[in-house]
N, CA, C and O atoms as a MOPAC input file, in Angstrom:
PM7 MOZYME 1SCF
protein

 N      4.01100 1   -14.78200 1    -6.70000 1
 C      3.12300 1   -14.23800 1    -7.29000 1
 C      4.60300 1   -12.94000 1    -8.42100 1
 O      4.83200 1   -12.68600 1    -9.60400 1
 N      5.17100 1   -12.53900 1    -7.04900 1
 C      6.23700 1   -11.72000 1    -8.38100 1
 C      6.85400 1   -11.76000 1    -7.81000 1
 O      6.94700 1   -12.76900 1    -7.11000 1
 N      8.07400 1   -10.30800 1    -7.61500 1
 C      9.37300 1    -9.58300 1    -7.22200 1
 C      9.54400 1    -8.43000 1    -7.74900 1
 O      9.37000 1    -7.95400 1    -8.87000 1
 N     10.15500 1    -7.81100 1    -6.11000 1
 C     10.62600 1    -6.21900 1    -7.27700 1
 C     12.38900 1    -6.48600 1    -6.75100 1
 O     12.83500 1    -7.34500 1    -5.99000 1
 N     12.99000 1    -5.55900 1    -7.38100 1
 C     14.52200 1    -5.58000 1    -6.35900 1
 C     14.80600 1    -5.12800 1    -4.92400 1
 O     15.77900 1    -4.43900 1    -4.61800 1
 N     13.93000 1    -5.54600 1    -4.11700 1
 C     13.74500 1    -5.64600 1    -2.43500 1
 C     13.70600 1    -6.75500 1    -2.31700 1
 O     14.59700 1    -7.46200 1    -1.84400 1
 N     11.67800 1    -7.41600 1    -3.11800 1
 C     10.77600 1    -7.94300 1    -1.66200 1
 C     11.01500 1    -9.29400 1    -2.97400 1
 O     11.40000 1    -9.22000 1    -4.14100 1
 N     10.66900 1   -10.22500 1    -2.29000 1
 C      9.32600 1   -10.96000 1    -3.35900 1
 C      7.91600 1   -10.67100 1    -2.98700 1
 O      7.50900 1   -10.01000 1    -2.03100 1
 N      7.31700 1   -11.21800 1    -3.81200 1
 C      5.87300 1   -10.63900 1    -3.53200 1
 C      4.97300 1   -12.29600 1    -3.52900 1
 O      4.94300 1   -13.07800 1    -4.47900 1
 N      4.22500 1   -12.50900 1    -2.00700 1
 C      3.80800 1   -13.94200 1    -2.43500 1
 C      1.97000 1   -12.90600 1    -2.12800 1
 O      1.39700 1   -11.84400 1    -1.88300 1
 N      1.84300 1   -15.09600 1    -2.56100 1
 C     -0.17200 1   -14.85500 1    -2.26200 1
 C     -0.47900 1   -15.60300 1    -1.21000 1
 O      0.10300 1   -16.68100 1    -1.32900 1
 N     -0.92000 1   -15.57000 1    -0.53000 1
 C     -1.79700 1   -15.87700 1     1.22600 1
 C     -3.30300 1   -16.26800 1     1.10400 1
 O     -4.22500 1   -15.45400 1     1.13200 1
 N     -3.42000 1   -17.46900 1     0.97900 1
 C     -4.72200 1   -17.45000 1     1.02100 1
 C     -5.17200 1   -17.75600 1     2.80100 1
 O     -4.30200 1   -18.00600 1     3.63500 1
 N     -6.61400 1   -17.68000 1     3.13600 1
 C     -6.83900 1   -18.05900 1     4.29800 1
 C     -7.63100 1   -19.94700 1     4.28600 1
 O     -8.57800 1   -20.62100 1     3.88100 1
 N     -6.65000 1   -19.97200 1     4.88300 1
 C     -7.42900 1   -21.91500 1     5.41100 1
 C     -6.42900 1   -22.66000 1     5.59900 1
 O     -6.46100 1   -23.45500 1     6.53800 1
 N     -5.26700 1   -22.58400 1     4.72800 1
 C     -4.47000 1   -23.45500 1     4.37100 1
 C     -3.35800 1   -23.54500 1     4.65500 1
 O     -2.45500 1   -23.95000 1     3.92200 1
 N     -3.25700 1   -23.10900 1     5.96600 1
 C     -3.30600 1   -24.13600 1     6.97300 1
 C     -1.38300 1   -23.47600 1     6.79000 1
 O     -0.41900 1   -23.95500 1     7.38800 1
 N     -1.35900 1   -22.41600 1     5.89100 1
 C      0.58500 1   -21.64200 1     6.94400 1
 C     -0.04500 1   -20.13600 1     8.01400 1
 O     -0.83800 1   -19.20200 1     7.89800 1
 N      0.90500 1   -20.68800 1     9.01700 1
 C      0.51900 1   -19.93300 1     9.86600 1
 C      2.40700 1   -18.50100 1    10.16300 1
 O      3.18300 1   -18.21800 1    11.07500 1
 N      2.13500 1   -18.03400 1     8.38500 1
 C      3.15500 1   -17.52400 1     8.70100 1
 C      2.68400 1   -16.24700 1     8.98900 1
 O      3.44500 1   -15.44700 1     9.53300 1
 N      1.89000 1   -16.03100 1     8.79300 1
 C      0.93100 1   -14.31700 1     9.63300 1
 C      0.16100 1   -15.12300 1    10.65100 1
 O     -0.26800 1   -16.27500 1    10.57500 1
 N      0.06700 1   -13.88900 1    11.99600 1
 C     -1.56300 1   -14.09300 1    12.01400 1
 C     -2.30500 1   -13.07500 1    11.41400 1
 O     -1.83600 1   -12.03100 1    10.95800 1
 N     -3.39100 1   -13.38500 1    11.42600 1
 C     -4.74200 1   -12.52900 1    11.43300 1
 C     -4.72200 1   -11.45200 1    12.05800 1
 O     -5.61800 1   -11.28900 1    12.88700 1
 N     -3.43300 1   -10.08300 1    11.82100 1
 C     -4.24200 1    -9.35100 1    13.15400 1
 C     -4.85500 1    -7.72500 1    11.85000 1
 O     -4.47800 1    -7.29500 1    10.76000 1
 N     -5.64000 1    -7.46400 1    12.58600 1
 C     -6.01900 1    -6.35200 1    12.52900 1
 C     -5.51900 1    -5.33000 1    12.55500 1
 O     -5.71300 1    -4.77500 1    13.63700 1
 N     -4.56000 1    -4.39400 1    11.42700 1
 C     -3.98000 1    -3.02600 1    12.64300 1
 C     -4.44000 1    -1.87200 1    11.51700 1
 O     -3.59000 1    -1.03000 1    11.23000 1
 N     -5.27300 1    -1.82600 1    11.10600 1
 C     -5.95000 1    -1.03500 1     9.93200 1
 C     -7.01600 1    -0.02100 1    11.49600 1
 O     -7.26500 1    -0.37400 1    12.64900 1
 N     -7.36100 1     1.28400 1    10.70000 1
 C     -8.59000 1     1.47900 1    11.46300 1
 C     -8.19200 1     2.85600 1    12.53600 1
 O     -7.97600 1     4.01200 1    12.17200 1
 N     -8.17800 1     2.34800 1    13.86100 1
 C     -7.87500 1     3.56600 1    14.87400 1
 C     -6.90300 1     4.32500 1    14.53000 1
 O     -7.00900 1     5.42300 1    15.07700 1
 N     -5.78800 1     4.21400 1    13.71300 1
 C     -4.67700 1     5.91300 1    14.22400 1
 C     -5.13800 1     5.91700 1    12.22000 1
 O     -5.36800 1     7.00200 1    11.68600 1
 N     -5.18200 1     4.97900 1    11.62700 1
 C     -6.13000 1     6.16900 1    10.71400 1
 C     -7.04800 1     6.73200 1    10.35200 1
 O     -7.36900 1     7.40100 1     9.37000 1
 N     -7.61300 1     6.29500 1    11.55000 1
 C     -8.57100 1     7.44800 1    11.16900 1
 C     -8.85000 1     8.24000 1    12.38900 1
 O     -9.30400 1     9.38300 1    12.41500 1
 N     -8.63800 1     7.75600 1    13.04200 1
 C     -7.82500 1    10.03200 1    14.19000 1
 C     -7.17900 1    10.23900 1    12.92600 1
 O     -8.05100 1    10.77800 1    12.24500 1
 N     -6.02600 1    10.10300 1    12.14400 1
 C     -4.83100 1    10.91900 1    11.09900 1
 C     -6.45100 1    11.46800 1    10.70300 1
 O     -6.87600 1    12.38900 1    11.40000 1
 N     -7.29800 1    10.96100 1     9.67800 1
 C     -8.38300 1    11.50400 1     8.29900 1
 C     -9.48400 1    11.99400 1     9.22200 1
 O    -10.61200 1    12.10900 1     8.74000 1
 N     -9.22000 1    12.37600 1    10.84900 1
 C    -10.12000 1    12.99400 1    11.78000 1
 C     -9.76500 1    14.63200 1    12.13700 1
 O    -10.31500 1    15.73200 1    12.08900 1
 N     -8.51700 1    14.04500 1    12.51100 1
 C     -7.53400 1    15.38100 1    12.94100 1
 C     -7.36600 1    16.48200 1    11.87000 1
 O     -7.37400 1    17.65400 1    12.24400 1
 N     -7.15600 1    16.06400 1    10.04300 1
 C     -6.57200 1    16.51600 1     9.25000 1
 C     -7.75300 1    16.97900 1     8.29700 1
 O     -7.58000 1    17.75300 1     7.35600 1
 N     -9.30300 1    16.26800 1     8.73800 1
 C    -10.79500 1    16.80500 1     7.89100 1
 C    -10.35100 1    16.21200 1     7.04100 1
 O    -10.34200 1    16.70400 1     5.91300 1
 N     -9.66300 1    14.55000 1     7.35900 1
 C     -9.25000 1    13.97700 1     5.84200 1
 C    -10.55500 1    13.09900 1     4.98400 1
 O    -11.06000 1    13.13700 1     6.10600 1
 N    -11.16900 1    12.65200 1     4.44900 1
 C    -11.91400 1    12.09700 1     4.42300 1
 C    -11.73500 1    10.11800 1     3.51900 1
 O    -12.11800 1     8.96000 1     3.68800 1
 N    -11.10600 1    10.74700 1     2.82500 1
 C     -9.37300 1     9.09400 1     2.22000 1
 C     -7.98700 1     9.84700 1     3.15700 1
 O     -7.72600 1    10.95800 1     3.61900 1
 N     -7.18400 1     8.16700 1     3.07400 1
 C     -5.97200 1     8.15500 1     3.16500 1
 C     -5.98500 1     7.02700 1     2.43300 1
 O     -6.41600 1     5.93300 1     2.79700 1
 N     -5.24200 1     7.46400 1     0.82000 1
 C     -4.51800 1     6.37900 1     0.21000 1
 C     -3.91800 1     5.12200 1     1.41000 1
 O     -3.55400 1     4.05500 1     0.91600 1
 N     -3.85000 1     5.25400 1     2.66500 1
 C     -3.57800 1     3.85000 1     2.40400 1
 C     -3.87400 1     2.62500 1     2.60100 1
 O     -4.93000 1     2.44500 1     3.20800 1
 N     -3.12100 1     1.44800 1     2.19600 1
 C     -3.63100 1     0.38900 1     2.09300 1
 C     -3.93100 1     0.14600 1     3.29800 1
 O     -3.59900 1     0.88300 1     4.22700 1
 N     -4.76000 1    -1.18300 1     3.45600 1
 C     -5.31300 1    -1.50600 1     4.70100 1
 C     -4.41000 1    -2.54400 1     5.03500 1
 O     -4.40600 1    -3.45500 1     4.20800 1
 N     -3.53900 1    -2.70100 1     6.12900 1
 C     -2.33800 1    -3.22800 1     6.43800 1
 C     -2.73800 1    -4.46800 1     7.26000 1
 O     -3.15500 1    -4.25200 1     8.39800 1
 N     -2.64900 1    -5.93800 1     6.75700 1
 C     -3.45400 1    -6.80800 1     7.30900 1
 C     -2.94900 1    -7.23900 1     9.33700 1
 O     -3.40300 1    -7.12800 1    10.47600 1
 N     -1.49500 1    -7.85000 1     8.42700 1
 C     -0.57600 1    -8.21400 1     9.69800 1
 C      0.07600 1    -8.12800 1     9.15600 1
 O     -0.02000 1    -7.94000 1     7.94400 1
 N      1.25000 1    -8.24300 1     9.91200 1
 C      3.10600 1    -7.90000 1     9.68400 1
 C      3.86600 1    -8.51900 1    10.96500 1
 O      3.53000 1    -8.44000 1    12.14600 1
 N      4.60300 1    -8.94100 1    10.58900 1
 C      5.92100 1    -8.98100 1    11.05800 1
 C      7.60900 1   -10.43900 1    10.69800 1
 O      8.23300 1    -9.96200 1     9.75100 1
 N      7.89100 1   -10.99200 1    10.88500 1
 C      9.18600 1   -10.63100 1    10.83000 1
 C      9.21300 1   -12.42300 1    10.66400 1
 O      8.32100 1   -12.96300 1    11.31900 1
 N     10.23500 1   -13.49400 1     9.77900 1
 C     10.39600 1   -15.01800 1     9.73000 1
 C     11.91600 1   -15.09500 1     9.68500 1
 O     12.42200 1   -14.00200 1     9.43100 1
 N     12.97000 1   -16.30700 1     9.90200 1
 C     14.11600 1   -16.10300 1    10.28100 1
 C     14.10100 1   -17.50900 1     9.08300 1
 O     13.63000 1   -18.64000 1     9.19700 1
 N     15.17900 1   -16.52200 1     7.41100 1
 C     15.18800 1   -18.30200 1     6.64800 1
 C     16.80300 1   -17.44000 1     5.63700 1
 O     16.97100 1   -16.82000 1     4.58700 1
 N     17.53900 1   -17.87300 1     6.65200 1
 C     18.71200 1   -17.73700 1     6.12100 1
 C     20.06800 1   -16.58000 1     7.08300 1
 O     21.25900 1   -16.39300 1     7.32900 1
 N     18.84000 1   -16.18100 1     7.25800 1
 C     18.82800 1   -13.93300 1     7.68700 1
 C     17.09600 1   -13.98200 1     7.80800 1
 O     16.23800 1   -14.82500 1     7.54900 1
 N     17.10200 1   -12.87600 1     8.23700 1
 C     15.91300 1   -12.47100 1     8.67600 1
 C     14.72100 1   -11.14600 1     8.02100 1
 O     14.76500 1    -9.94500 1     8.28400 1
 N     13.70800 1   -11.88000 1     7.10800 1
 C     13.27900 1   -11.25500 1     6.81100 1
 C     11.81600 1   -10.63800 1     7.09700 1
 O     10.95900 1   -11.38400 1     7.56800 1
 N     11.51500 1    -9.28300 1     6.81900 1
 C     10.57900 1    -8.47900 1     7.46500 1
 C      9.06100 1    -9.16400 1     6.35500 1
 O      9.21600 1    -9.58200 1     5.20700 1
 N      8.00300 1    -9.11800 1     6.93400 1
 C      6.53600 1    -8.84900 1     5.52100 1
 C      5.65600 1    -8.07300 1     6.07300 1
 O      5.79200 1    -7.65700 1     7.22400 1
 N      4.92000 1    -7.86600 1     5.52100 1
 C      3.88500 1    -6.65400 1     5.06100 1
 C      2.96800 1    -7.90800 1     5.01100 1
 O      3.39200 1    -8.93500 1     4.48200 1
 N      1.59900 1    -7.84300 1     5.60200 1
 C     -0.02300 1    -9.12900 1     4.55800 1
 C     -0.89100 1    -7.56400 1     4.33600 1
 O     -1.36400 1    -6.67400 1     5.04300 1
 N     -0.78800 1    -7.79700 1     3.32800 1
 C     -2.05800 1    -6.12300 1     2.03300 1
 C     -2.60300 1    -7.42800 1     1.48100 1
 O     -2.15900 1    -8.56700 1     1.62500 1
 N     -3.71700 1    -6.97900 1     0.78500 1
 C     -4.66500 1    -6.89800 1     0.29600 1
 C     -4.48200 1    -7.20000 1    -0.62500 1
 O     -3.77600 1    -6.39800 1    -1.23600 1
 N     -4.77200 1    -8.07700 1    -1.18800 1
 C     -4.30800 1    -7.83300 1    -3.35900 1
 C     -4.74400 1    -6.38600 1    -3.95900 1
 O     -5.86000 1    -5.87200 1    -3.87200 1
 N     -4.25000 1    -6.16100 1    -4.22800 1
 C     -4.60500 1    -4.77400 1    -5.70000 1
 C     -4.74400 1    -5.09200 1    -6.98000 1
 O     -5.03200 1    -6.20300 1    -7.42600 1
 N     -4.58800 1    -4.35100 1    -7.42700 1
 C     -4.46100 1    -4.09400 1    -8.79700 1
 C     -3.53700 1    -3.35900 1    -9.45300 1
 O     -2.96900 1    -2.75100 1    -8.54500 1
 N     -2.87700 1    -2.94000 1   -10.81300 1
 C     -1.57400 1    -2.74700 1   -10.71700 1
 C     -1.05700 1    -0.76400 1   -10.16700 1
 O     -1.46300 1     0.27900 1    -9.65500 1
 N      0.26400 1    -1.56300 1   -10.88900 1
 C      0.91300 1     0.20200 1   -10.10000 1
 C      1.56600 1     1.25300 1   -11.03900 1
 O      2.03200 1     1.24400 1   -12.17900 1
 N      1.35400 1     2.34700 1    -9.84600 1
 C      1.60100 1     3.47100 1   -10.93900 1
 C      2.27000 1     3.65000 1   -12.64900 1
 O      1.84100 1     4.26200 1   -13.62700 1
 N      3.88100 1     2.53600 1   -12.35900 1
 C      4.34800 1     2.42400 1   -13.40200 1
 C      3.72700 1     1.88400 1   -14.37800 1
 O      4.14400 1     2.38000 1   -15.42500 1
 N      2.89200 1     1.07000 1   -14.57000 1
 C      2.12900 1     0.41200 1   -15.99700 1
 C      1.00200 1     0.69000 1   -16.17700 1
 O      0.23100 1     0.13200 1   -16.95800 1
 N      0.74000 1     1.76900 1   -15.32800 1
 C     -0.59300 1     2.78800 1   -15.88900 1
 C     -0.26200 1     4.17000 1   -17.10500 1
 O     -1.01400 1     4.84500 1   -17.80800 1
 N      1.34900 1     4.14900 1   -16.89200 1
 C      2.26400 1     5.00600 1   -16.75600 1
 C      2.74900 1     5.09600 1   -18.56200 1
 O      2.84900 1     5.97700 1   -19.41600 1
 N      2.91200 1     3.89500 1   -18.48200 1
 C      3.66500 1     3.61300 1   -19.22600 1
 C      2.08400 1     3.03800 1   -20.42100 1
 O      2.31200 1     3.05700 1   -21.63100 1
 N      0.77800 1     2.63000 1   -19.98800 1
 C      0.22100 1     2.12700 1   -20.31900 1
 C     -0.91200 1     3.84600 1   -21.55000 1
 O     -1.68700 1     3.78100 1   -22.50500 1
 N     -0.46400 1     4.77900 1   -20.91400 1
 C     -0.99100 1     6.43500 1   -21.25700 1
 C      0.54600 1     6.46100 1   -21.88900 1
 O      1.01500 1     7.59300 1   -22.00200 1
 N      1.13600 1     5.69100 1   -22.18700 1
 C      1.73600 1     6.72400 1   -23.63200 1
 C      3.38600 1     7.84300 1   -22.56000 1
 O      3.98100 1     8.84500 1   -22.95400 1
 N      3.52900 1     7.24800 1   -21.56600 1
 C      3.76000 1     8.03000 1   -20.57900 1
 C      4.19000 1     9.06700 1   -19.99100 1
 O      5.38000 1     9.33000 1   -19.81200 1
 N      3.22700 1     9.74500 1   -19.64000 1
 C      2.14500 1    10.37100 1   -19.73600 1
 C      0.84600 1    10.34700 1   -18.78200 1
 O     -0.09300 1     9.57700 1   -18.98300 1
 N      0.89400 1    11.26300 1   -17.73400 1
 C      0.59500 1    11.18400 1   -17.21000 1
 C     -0.86200 1    12.68700 1   -18.10800 1
 O     -0.39900 1    13.46700 1   -18.93900 1
 N     -2.12700 1    12.76600 1   -17.79800 1
 C     -2.71100 1    14.04300 1   -16.66200 1
 C     -2.64600 1    14.91700 1   -16.24300 1
 O     -3.37900 1    14.71000 1   -15.27600 1
 N     -2.09300 1    16.61100 1   -16.06600 1
 C     -2.02200 1    17.26000 1   -15.48600 1
 C     -3.46100 1    16.87200 1   -13.79000 1
 O     -3.07700 1    16.95700 1   -12.62300 1
 N     -4.77000 1    16.53900 1   -14.12300 1
 C     -4.88200 1    16.12900 1   -13.08300 1
 C     -4.43000 1    14.38700 1   -12.14500 1
 O     -4.21300 1    14.07700 1   -10.97300 1
 N     -4.45800 1    13.90100 1   -13.01600 1
 C     -4.34000 1    12.98100 1   -12.62100 1
 C     -2.78000 1    13.27200 1   -12.09900 1
 O     -2.83300 1    12.94200 1   -10.91500 1
 N     -1.71600 1    13.62300 1   -12.31400 1
 C     -0.00200 1    13.99700 1   -11.91800 1
 C     -0.47500 1    14.32800 1   -10.17900 1
 O      0.31000 1    14.01100 1    -9.28600 1
 N     -1.40000 1    14.78000 1    -9.95600 1
 C     -1.22800 1    16.14800 1    -9.05500 1
 C     -2.66900 1    15.48200 1    -8.15000 1
 O     -2.91800 1    16.05300 1    -7.08800 1
 N     -3.46500 1    14.46300 1    -8.51100 1
 C     -4.36200 1    13.83600 1    -7.65600 1
 C     -3.12900 1    12.91500 1    -7.18000 1
 O     -2.95800 1    12.94400 1    -5.96200 1
 N     -2.48200 1    12.32700 1    -7.70600 1
 C     -1.32900 1    10.95000 1    -7.08200 1
 C     -0.57600 1    11.97500 1    -6.29800 1
 O     -0.46600 1    11.79200 1    -5.08600 1
 N      0.01200 1    13.14300 1    -6.90800 1
 C      1.41100 1    13.43300 1    -5.62700 1
 C      0.46600 1    14.05200 1    -4.17800 1
 O      1.03600 1    13.97000 1    -3.09000 1
 N     -0.98300 1    14.66400 1    -4.22700 1
 C     -1.90200 1    14.66500 1    -3.16800 1
 C     -1.63400 1    13.56100 1    -2.03500 1
 O     -1.12700 1    13.74100 1    -0.92700 1
 N     -2.07300 1    12.45900 1    -2.56200 1
 C     -2.44800 1    10.64400 1    -2.41700 1
 C     -1.07100 1    10.89200 1    -1.79000 1
 O     -0.93000 1    11.01300 1    -0.57300 1
 N     -0.33900 1    10.94300 1    -2.42800 1
 C      1.63000 1    10.24500 1    -1.91100 1
 C      2.05000 1    11.25300 1    -0.17400 1
 O      2.54500 1    11.14200 1     0.94700 1
 N      1.32800 1    12.26300 1    -1.20800 1
 C      2.25600 1    13.31900 1     0.56800 1
 C      1.28400 1    12.85300 1     1.56300 1
 O      1.77600 1    12.41400 1     2.60300 1
 N      0.00400 1    12.85700 1     1.45900 1
 C     -0.46900 1    12.59500 1     2.14600 1
 C     -0.40800 1    11.24000 1     3.10900 1
 O     -0.74300 1    10.84600 1     4.22600 1
 N      0.15100 1    10.87400 1     2.08400 1
 C      0.62300 1     8.36600 1     2.89600 1
 C      2.05200 1     9.07600 1     3.10700 1
 O      2.56900 1     8.66000 1     4.14400 1
 N      2.49600 1     9.60600 1     2.73000 1
 C      4.11900 1     9.70500 1     3.36100 1
 C      3.79700 1    10.80600 1     4.51000 1
 O      4.44900 1    10.63600 1     5.54100 1
 N      3.04200 1    11.73200 1     4.50700 1
 C      2.60300 1    12.74400 1     6.18400 1
 C      2.72100 1    11.63700 1     7.65800 1
 O      3.43200 1    11.73200 1     8.65800 1
 N      1.54100 1    10.45000 1     7.19700 1
 C      1.15400 1     9.82200 1     7.59000 1
 C      1.99600 1     8.65000 1     8.55700 1
 O      2.06300 1     8.34600 1     9.74800 1
 N      2.37300 1     8.36500 1     7.72400 1
 C      4.17400 1     7.06200 1     7.80600 1
 C      5.00500 1     7.83500 1     8.19300 1
 O      5.89300 1     7.12900 1     8.67000 1
 N      5.20900 1     8.61000 1     8.26500 1
 C      6.50000 1    10.04900 1     8.50900 1
 C      5.87400 1    10.04800 1     9.60400 1
 O      6.68200 1     9.40500 1    10.27400 1
 N      4.79600 1    10.35200 1    10.49900 1
 C      4.03000 1    11.15700 1    11.97900 1
 C      3.59700 1     9.25300 1    12.36200 1
 O      2.64800 1     9.24200 1    13.14600 1
 N      3.91000 1     8.26800 1    12.11600 1
 C      4.22300 1     7.36300 1    13.21500 1
 C      5.86800 1     6.95700 1    13.43500 1
 O      6.26700 1     6.07400 1    14.19500 1
 N      6.56100 1     7.67000 1    12.73000 1
 C      8.73100 1     6.97800 1    12.88700 1
 C      8.43000 1     6.27400 1    11.39500 1
 O      9.31600 1     5.42200 1    11.44400 1
 N      7.97400 1     6.12300 1    10.49400 1
 C      8.45800 1     5.41300 1     9.27300 1
 C      8.19600 1     5.74400 1     8.09400 1
 O      7.28800 1     6.40900 1     7.59700 1
 N      9.21200 1     5.13900 1     7.62500 1
 C      9.68100 1     5.67800 1     6.52400 1
 C      9.33500 1     4.87400 1     5.38200 1
 O      8.89500 1     3.74200 1     5.58300 1
 N      9.47700 1     5.31800 1     4.18400 1
 C      9.52300 1     4.01300 1     2.40000 1
 C     10.21300 1     4.52600 1     2.45000 1
 O     10.41700 1     5.72600 1     2.63400 1
 N     10.89400 1     3.48900 1     2.25200 1
 C     13.00800 1     2.80700 1     1.89500 1
 C     12.69800 1     2.81000 1     0.44600 1
 O     13.81800 1     2.99100 1    -0.02900 1
 N     11.76400 1     2.71000 1    -0.69200 1
 C     11.88700 1     2.35200 1    -1.70600 1
 C     11.07600 1     2.45900 1    -2.28300 1
 O     10.50300 1     1.44900 1    -2.69300 1
 N     10.37600 1     4.40300 1    -2.77600 1
 C      9.37900 1     5.34500 1    -3.42400 1
 C      9.71000 1     5.29700 1    -4.95700 1
 O     10.68100 1     6.01500 1    -5.19200 1
 N      9.17300 1     4.63100 1    -6.15700 1
 C      8.71400 1     4.56200 1    -7.17500 1
 C      7.70300 1     4.33900 1    -7.68500 1
 O      6.83100 1     3.80300 1    -7.00100 1
 N      7.34300 1     4.77800 1    -9.56900 1
 C      5.43100 1     4.23300 1    -9.11100 1
 C      5.63900 1     2.79800 1    -9.05700 1
 O      4.71100 1     2.34400 1    -8.38700 1
 N      6.49800 1     1.75400 1    -9.48200 1
 C      6.27000 1     0.86100 1    -9.03200 1
 C      5.58000 1     0.02100 1    -7.78400 1
 O      4.99700 1    -1.06300 1    -7.73100 1
 N      5.88800 1     0.93700 1    -6.89500 1
 C      6.03700 1     0.32500 1    -5.69000 1
 C      4.73800 1     0.97400 1    -4.95800 1
 O      4.10900 1     0.58000 1    -3.97600 1
 N      4.53300 1     2.31500 1    -5.93700 1
 C      3.08200 1     2.43700 1    -5.75100 1
 C      1.38400 1     1.83700 1    -6.47600 1
 O      0.62800 1     2.48300 1    -7.20100 1
 N      1.19000 1     0.27100 1    -5.89800 1
 C     -0.63600 1     0.28800 1    -6.21300 1
 C     -1.29500 1     1.02900 1    -6.02000 1
 O     -1.40000 1     1.55100 1    -4.91000 1
 N     -2.26100 1     1.47400 1    -7.44800 1
 C     -3.51600 1     0.71400 1    -7.41700 1
 C     -4.88500 1    -0.16300 1    -7.01300 1
 O     -5.21500 1    -1.09900 1    -7.74200 1
 N     -5.54300 1     0.12100 1    -6.01400 1
 C     -6.67400 1    -0.56800 1    -5.92800 1
 C     -7.95700 1     0.00900 1    -6.33100 1
 O     -7.99200 1     1.15700 1    -6.77600 1
 N     -9.07200 1    -0.74000 1    -6.20000 1
 C    -10.29000 1     0.27400 1    -5.91900 1
 C    -12.04000 1    -1.20700 1    -5.09700 1
 O    -12.77200 1    -2.04300 1    -5.62800 1
 N    -11.83000 1    -0.62100 1    -3.55000 1
 C    -11.99700 1    -1.70100 1    -2.58400 1
 C    -13.70500 1    -1.58900 1    -2.92600 1
 O    -14.25200 1    -0.50200 1    -2.73800 1
 N    -14.49800 1    -2.74800 1    -3.42700 1
 C    -15.79700 1    -3.05700 1    -3.59500 1
 C    -17.05100 1    -2.10300 1    -3.03300 1
 O    -17.58800 1    -2.06200 1    -1.92600 1
 N    -17.31800 1    -1.26600 1    -4.40800 1
 C    -17.91500 1    -0.26700 1    -3.87100 1
 C    -17.48100 1     1.09000 1    -3.17200 1
 O    -18.12100 1     1.80800 1    -2.40400 1
 N    -15.89400 1     1.24900 1    -3.79200 1
 C    -15.60300 1     2.14100 1    -3.92400 1
 C    -14.65300 1     2.54700 1    -5.13400 1
 O    -13.59000 1     3.14200 1    -4.95500 1
 N    -15.23700 1     2.09200 1    -6.64000 1
 C    -14.54600 1     2.50700 1    -7.03700 1
 C    -13.82400 1     3.27900 1    -8.06900 1
 O    -13.20600 1     2.77100 1    -9.00500 1
 N    -13.99400 1     5.05300 1    -7.73600 1
 C    -13.18100 1     5.96500 1    -8.30500 1
 C    -11.96300 1     6.25800 1    -7.46000 1
 O    -11.01100 1     6.90900 1    -7.88900 1
 N    -12.05600 1     5.53100 1    -5.70800 1
 C    -10.29500 1     5.92800 1    -5.27800 1
 C     -9.49700 1     4.95300 1    -5.68100 1
 O     -9.70400 1     3.78200 1    -6.00000 1
 N     -8.19100 1     5.86900 1    -5.59400 1
 C     -6.91000 1     5.11300 1    -5.36400 1
 C     -6.46000 1     4.42000 1    -4.73500 1
 O     -7.16900 1     4.33400 1    -3.73200 1
 N     -5.56800 1     3.73900 1    -4.66000 1
 C     -5.21000 1     3.12700 1    -2.95500 1
 C     -3.51800 1     2.79800 1    -3.49600 1
 O     -3.05300 1     2.00100 1    -4.31000 1
 N     -2.86700 1     3.91600 1    -2.53700 1
 C     -1.48100 1     3.22700 1    -3.11300 1
 C     -1.01900 1     3.08300 1    -1.30600 1
 O     -1.41800 1     3.36600 1    -0.17700 1
 N      0.56900 1     2.16000 1    -2.36100 1
 C      0.91600 1     2.35300 1    -1.66100 1
 C      2.69900 1     2.88100 1    -1.53700 1
 O      3.18300 1     3.16700 1    -0.44200 1

């Protein structure tokens, strides 16, 4: 589907015989506990379907995420390289919450930039932004 400076992006569909990932739900309890502890109703953390590694000339690590919409970089260009202050503050609010969550679990985001922050709207939640 695409390629970033550090990774390839591929679409995986259910039922095609591709055993590159196991369909394990890793979302849920940890995120819900964190939201409850910090009295948050939304954590802009994407649903993590699965993760793992594969050897192909070298060890490759991967995440399996649902398909999301466009990235923040594209929206930034779409709006003439300016965000309304409320939009910028909202993005910052979500980004700080997500980074606090992943750091509290011993992880870091190694390539933080607008093109790696994806927006998505799950069915029934049209107004919420989800970032990665």
